[in-house]
PDB file of C-alpha atoms in Angstrom:
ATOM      1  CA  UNK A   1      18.520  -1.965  19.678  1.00  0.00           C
ATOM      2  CA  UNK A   2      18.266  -5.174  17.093  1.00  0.00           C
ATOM      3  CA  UNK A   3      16.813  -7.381  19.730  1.00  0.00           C
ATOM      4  CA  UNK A   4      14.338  -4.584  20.896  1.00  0.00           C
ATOM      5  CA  UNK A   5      13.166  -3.762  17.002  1.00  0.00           C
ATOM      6  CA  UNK A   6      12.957  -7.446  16.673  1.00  0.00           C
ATOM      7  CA  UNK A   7      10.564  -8.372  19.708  1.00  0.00           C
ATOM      8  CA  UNK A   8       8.724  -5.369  18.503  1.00  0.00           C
ATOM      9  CA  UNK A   9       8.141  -6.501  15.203  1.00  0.00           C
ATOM     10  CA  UNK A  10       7.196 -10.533  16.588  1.00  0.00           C
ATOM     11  CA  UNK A  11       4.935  -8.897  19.137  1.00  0.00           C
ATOM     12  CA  UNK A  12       3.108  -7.165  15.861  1.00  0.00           C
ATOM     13  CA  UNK A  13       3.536 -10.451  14.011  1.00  0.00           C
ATOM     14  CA  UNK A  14       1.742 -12.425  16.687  1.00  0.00           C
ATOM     15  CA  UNK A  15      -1.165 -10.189  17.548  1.00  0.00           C
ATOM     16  CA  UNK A  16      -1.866  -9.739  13.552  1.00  0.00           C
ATOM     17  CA  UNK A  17      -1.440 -13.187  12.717  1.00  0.00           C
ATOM     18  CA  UNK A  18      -3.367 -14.201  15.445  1.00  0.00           C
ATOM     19  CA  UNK A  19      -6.303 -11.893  14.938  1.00  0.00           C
ATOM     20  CA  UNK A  20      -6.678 -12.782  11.219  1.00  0.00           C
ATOM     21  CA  UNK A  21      -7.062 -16.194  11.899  1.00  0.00           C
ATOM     22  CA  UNK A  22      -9.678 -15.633  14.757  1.00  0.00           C
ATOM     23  CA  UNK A  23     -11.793 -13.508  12.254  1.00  0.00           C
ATOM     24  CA  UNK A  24     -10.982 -14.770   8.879  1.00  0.00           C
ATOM     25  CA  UNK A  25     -10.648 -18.749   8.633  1.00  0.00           C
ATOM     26  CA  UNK A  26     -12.192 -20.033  12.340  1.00  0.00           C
ATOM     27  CA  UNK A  27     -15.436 -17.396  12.444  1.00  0.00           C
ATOM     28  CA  UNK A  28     -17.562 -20.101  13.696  1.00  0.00           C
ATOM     29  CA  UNK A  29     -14.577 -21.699  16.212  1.00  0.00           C
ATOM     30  CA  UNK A  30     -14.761 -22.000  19.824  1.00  0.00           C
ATOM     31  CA  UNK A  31     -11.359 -21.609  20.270  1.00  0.00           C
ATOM     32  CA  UNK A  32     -10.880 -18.209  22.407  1.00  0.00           C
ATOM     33  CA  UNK A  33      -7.982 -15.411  21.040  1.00  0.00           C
ATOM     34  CA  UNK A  34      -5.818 -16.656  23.574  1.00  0.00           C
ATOM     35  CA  UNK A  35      -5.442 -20.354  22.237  1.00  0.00           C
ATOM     36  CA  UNK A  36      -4.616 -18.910  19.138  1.00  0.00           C
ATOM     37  CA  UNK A  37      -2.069 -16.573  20.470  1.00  0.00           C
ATOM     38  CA  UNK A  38      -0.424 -19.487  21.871  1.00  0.00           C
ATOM     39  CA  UNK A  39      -0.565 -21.768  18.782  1.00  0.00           C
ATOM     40  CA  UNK A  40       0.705 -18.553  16.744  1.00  0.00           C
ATOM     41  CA  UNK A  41       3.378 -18.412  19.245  1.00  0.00           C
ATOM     42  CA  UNK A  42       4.421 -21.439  19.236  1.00  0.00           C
ATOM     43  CA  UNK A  43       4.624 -21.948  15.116  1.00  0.00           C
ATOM     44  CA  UNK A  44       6.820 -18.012  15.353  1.00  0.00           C
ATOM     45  CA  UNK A  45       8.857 -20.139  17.625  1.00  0.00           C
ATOM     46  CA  UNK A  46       9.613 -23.408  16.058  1.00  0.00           C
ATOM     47  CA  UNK A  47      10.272 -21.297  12.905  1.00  0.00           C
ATOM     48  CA  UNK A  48      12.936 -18.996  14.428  1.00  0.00           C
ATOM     49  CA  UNK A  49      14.655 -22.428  15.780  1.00  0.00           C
ATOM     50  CA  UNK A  50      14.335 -23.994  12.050  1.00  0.00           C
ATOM     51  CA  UNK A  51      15.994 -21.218  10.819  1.00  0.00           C
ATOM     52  CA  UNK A  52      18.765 -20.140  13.265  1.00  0.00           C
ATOM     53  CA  UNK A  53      19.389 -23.839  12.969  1.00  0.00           C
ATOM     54  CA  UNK A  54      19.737 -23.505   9.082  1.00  0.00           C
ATOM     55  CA  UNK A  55      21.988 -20.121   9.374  1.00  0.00           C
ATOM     56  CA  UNK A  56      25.750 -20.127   9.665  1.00  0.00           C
ATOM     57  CA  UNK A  57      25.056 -15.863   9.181  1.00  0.00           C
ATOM     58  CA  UNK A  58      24.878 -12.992  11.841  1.00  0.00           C
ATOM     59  CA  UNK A  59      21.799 -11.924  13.767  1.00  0.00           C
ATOM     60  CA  UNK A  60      20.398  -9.782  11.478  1.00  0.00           C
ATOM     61  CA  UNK A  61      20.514 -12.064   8.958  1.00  0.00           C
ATOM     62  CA  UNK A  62      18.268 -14.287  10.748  1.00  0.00           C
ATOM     63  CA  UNK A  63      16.072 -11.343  11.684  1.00  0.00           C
ATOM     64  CA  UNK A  64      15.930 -11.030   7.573  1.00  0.00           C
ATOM     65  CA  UNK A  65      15.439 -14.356   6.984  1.00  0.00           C
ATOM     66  CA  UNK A  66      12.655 -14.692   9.971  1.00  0.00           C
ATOM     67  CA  UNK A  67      10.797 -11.637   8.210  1.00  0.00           C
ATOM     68  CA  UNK A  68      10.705 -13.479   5.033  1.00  0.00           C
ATOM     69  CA  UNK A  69       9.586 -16.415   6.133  1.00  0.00           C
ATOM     70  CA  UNK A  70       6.689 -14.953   8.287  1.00  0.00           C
ATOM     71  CA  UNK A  71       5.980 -11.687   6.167  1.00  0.00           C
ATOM     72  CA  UNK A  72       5.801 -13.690   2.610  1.00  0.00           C
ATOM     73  CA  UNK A  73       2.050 -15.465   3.453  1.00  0.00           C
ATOM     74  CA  UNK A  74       1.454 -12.383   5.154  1.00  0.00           C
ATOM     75  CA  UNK A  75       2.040 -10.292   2.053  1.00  0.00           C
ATOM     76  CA  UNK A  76       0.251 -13.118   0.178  1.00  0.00           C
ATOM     77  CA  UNK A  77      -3.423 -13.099   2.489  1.00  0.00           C
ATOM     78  CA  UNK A  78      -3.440  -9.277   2.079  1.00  0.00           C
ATOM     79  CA  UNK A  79      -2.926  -9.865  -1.682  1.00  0.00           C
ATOM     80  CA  UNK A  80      -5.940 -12.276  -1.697  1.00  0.00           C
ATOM     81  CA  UNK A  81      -8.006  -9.952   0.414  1.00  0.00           C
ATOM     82  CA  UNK A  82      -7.021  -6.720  -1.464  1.00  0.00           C
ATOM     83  CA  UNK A  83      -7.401  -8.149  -5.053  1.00  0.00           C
ATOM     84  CA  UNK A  84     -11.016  -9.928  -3.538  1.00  0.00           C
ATOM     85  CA  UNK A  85      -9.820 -13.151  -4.986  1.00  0.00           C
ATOM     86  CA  UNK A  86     -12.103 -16.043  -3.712  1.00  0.00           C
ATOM     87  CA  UNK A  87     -10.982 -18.373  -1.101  1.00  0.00           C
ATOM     88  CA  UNK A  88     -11.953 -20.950   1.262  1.00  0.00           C
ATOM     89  CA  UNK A  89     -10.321 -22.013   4.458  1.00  0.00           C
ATOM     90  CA  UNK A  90      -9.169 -24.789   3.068  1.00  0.00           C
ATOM     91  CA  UNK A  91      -7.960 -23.555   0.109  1.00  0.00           C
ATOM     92  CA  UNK A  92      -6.177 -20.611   1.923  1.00  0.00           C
ATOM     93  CA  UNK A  93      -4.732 -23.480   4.239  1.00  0.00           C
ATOM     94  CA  UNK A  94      -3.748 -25.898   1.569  1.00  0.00           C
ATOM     95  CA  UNK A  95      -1.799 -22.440  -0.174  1.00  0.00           C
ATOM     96  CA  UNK A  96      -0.020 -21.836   3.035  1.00  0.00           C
ATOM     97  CA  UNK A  97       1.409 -25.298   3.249  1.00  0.00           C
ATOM     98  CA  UNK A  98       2.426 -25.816  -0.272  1.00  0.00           C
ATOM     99  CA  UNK A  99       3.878 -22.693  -0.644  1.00  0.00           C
ATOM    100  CA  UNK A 100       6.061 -23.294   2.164  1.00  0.00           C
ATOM    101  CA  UNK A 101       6.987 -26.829   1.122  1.00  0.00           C
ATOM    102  CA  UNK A 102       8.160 -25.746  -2.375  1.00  0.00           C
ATOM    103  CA  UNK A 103       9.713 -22.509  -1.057  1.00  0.00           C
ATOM    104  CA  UNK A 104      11.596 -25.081   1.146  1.00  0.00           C
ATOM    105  CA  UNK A 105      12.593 -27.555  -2.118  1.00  0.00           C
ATOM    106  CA  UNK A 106      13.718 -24.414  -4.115  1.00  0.00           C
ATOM    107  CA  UNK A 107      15.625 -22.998  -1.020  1.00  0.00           C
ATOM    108  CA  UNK A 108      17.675 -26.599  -0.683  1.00  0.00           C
ATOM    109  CA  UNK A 109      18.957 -25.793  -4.270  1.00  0.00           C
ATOM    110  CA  UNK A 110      18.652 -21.921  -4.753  1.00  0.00           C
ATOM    111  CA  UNK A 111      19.786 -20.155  -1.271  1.00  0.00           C
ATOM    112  CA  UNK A 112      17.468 -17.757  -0.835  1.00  0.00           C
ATOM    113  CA  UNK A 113      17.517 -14.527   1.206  1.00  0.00           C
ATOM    114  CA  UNK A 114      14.701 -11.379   1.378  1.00  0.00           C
ATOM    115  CA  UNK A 115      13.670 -12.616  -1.773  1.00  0.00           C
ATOM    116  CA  UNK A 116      11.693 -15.082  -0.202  1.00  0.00           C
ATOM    117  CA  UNK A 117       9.142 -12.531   0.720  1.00  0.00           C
ATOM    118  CA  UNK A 118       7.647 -12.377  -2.454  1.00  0.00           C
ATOM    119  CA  UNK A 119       7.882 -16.062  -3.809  1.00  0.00           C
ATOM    120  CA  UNK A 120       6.128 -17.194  -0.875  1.00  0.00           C
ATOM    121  CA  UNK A 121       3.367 -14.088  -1.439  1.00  0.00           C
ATOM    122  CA  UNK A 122       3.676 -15.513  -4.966  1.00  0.00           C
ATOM    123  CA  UNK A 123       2.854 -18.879  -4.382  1.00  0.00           C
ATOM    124  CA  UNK A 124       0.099 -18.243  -2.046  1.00  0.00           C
ATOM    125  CA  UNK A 125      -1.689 -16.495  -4.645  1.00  0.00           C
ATOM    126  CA  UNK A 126      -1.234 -19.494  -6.963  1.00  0.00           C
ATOM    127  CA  UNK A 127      -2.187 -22.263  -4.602  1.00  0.00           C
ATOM    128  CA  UNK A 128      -4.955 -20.838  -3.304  1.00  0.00           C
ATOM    129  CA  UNK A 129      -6.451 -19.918  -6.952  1.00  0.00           C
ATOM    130  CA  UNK A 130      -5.530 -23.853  -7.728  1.00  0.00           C
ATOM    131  CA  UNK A 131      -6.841 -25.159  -4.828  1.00  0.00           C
ATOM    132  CA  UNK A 132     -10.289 -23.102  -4.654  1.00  0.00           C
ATOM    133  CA  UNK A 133     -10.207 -24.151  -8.961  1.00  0.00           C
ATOM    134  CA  UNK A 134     -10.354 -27.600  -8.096  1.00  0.00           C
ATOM    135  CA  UNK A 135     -12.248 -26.858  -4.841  1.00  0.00           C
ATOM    136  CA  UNK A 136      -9.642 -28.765  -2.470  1.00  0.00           C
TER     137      UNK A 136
END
């Protein structure tokens, strides 16, 4: 049942992630849904082996830890969206990386667990406003 609920919930993952990015930051790209789809993929995976390689805990932990990590800029984007706070595909690009490098430094000396959901929703919001203030 966990491994069903948890394909589930990557196959959602994947087809959101992917659409948003087709219609919100590359409007004007050639790339076709599919590409996309397999970059998404591809990132879903290589974050799933980061973390089971950076978990000593049980399945569901890394299910929990996997939502976090993917959920928390997804949380953040709707925030941005929902609150109509101006952006730039750069600057909404530029939030997503930071956010997960610092997320990363505090996680090397704070252990974080579900938590992370909403300081990485939290630091989207502030990157992005920095990086559209300074127009990076």
């Amino acid at each position: 049942g966990l491994t069903a609920a948890t394909l589930n919930s990557a196959d959602s993952v994947i087809t959101t992630v992917t659409s948003s990015i087709k219609v919100d930051l590359l409007k004007k790209s050639k790339m076709s849904l599919l590409q996309i789809h397999w970059i998404v993929t591809g990132l879903i995976i290589a974050t799933t082996l980061f973390l089971n390689a950076n978990s000593s805990g049980s399945a569901i932990d890394l299910v929990l830890k996997s939502a976090g990590w993917t959920y928390g800029p997804l949380l953040g984007y709707f925030l941005i969206a929902a609150l109509k706070f101006k952006s730039t595909p750069k600057s909404l690009l530029g939030a997503l990386v930071a956010s997960l490098i610092t997320t990363y430094v505090i996680h090397q000396y704070y252990p974080l667990e579900i938590e992370v959901i909403i300081i990485l929703s939290g630091l989207i919001l502030l990157f992005n406003h920095l990086f559209k203030r300074f127009s990076l």
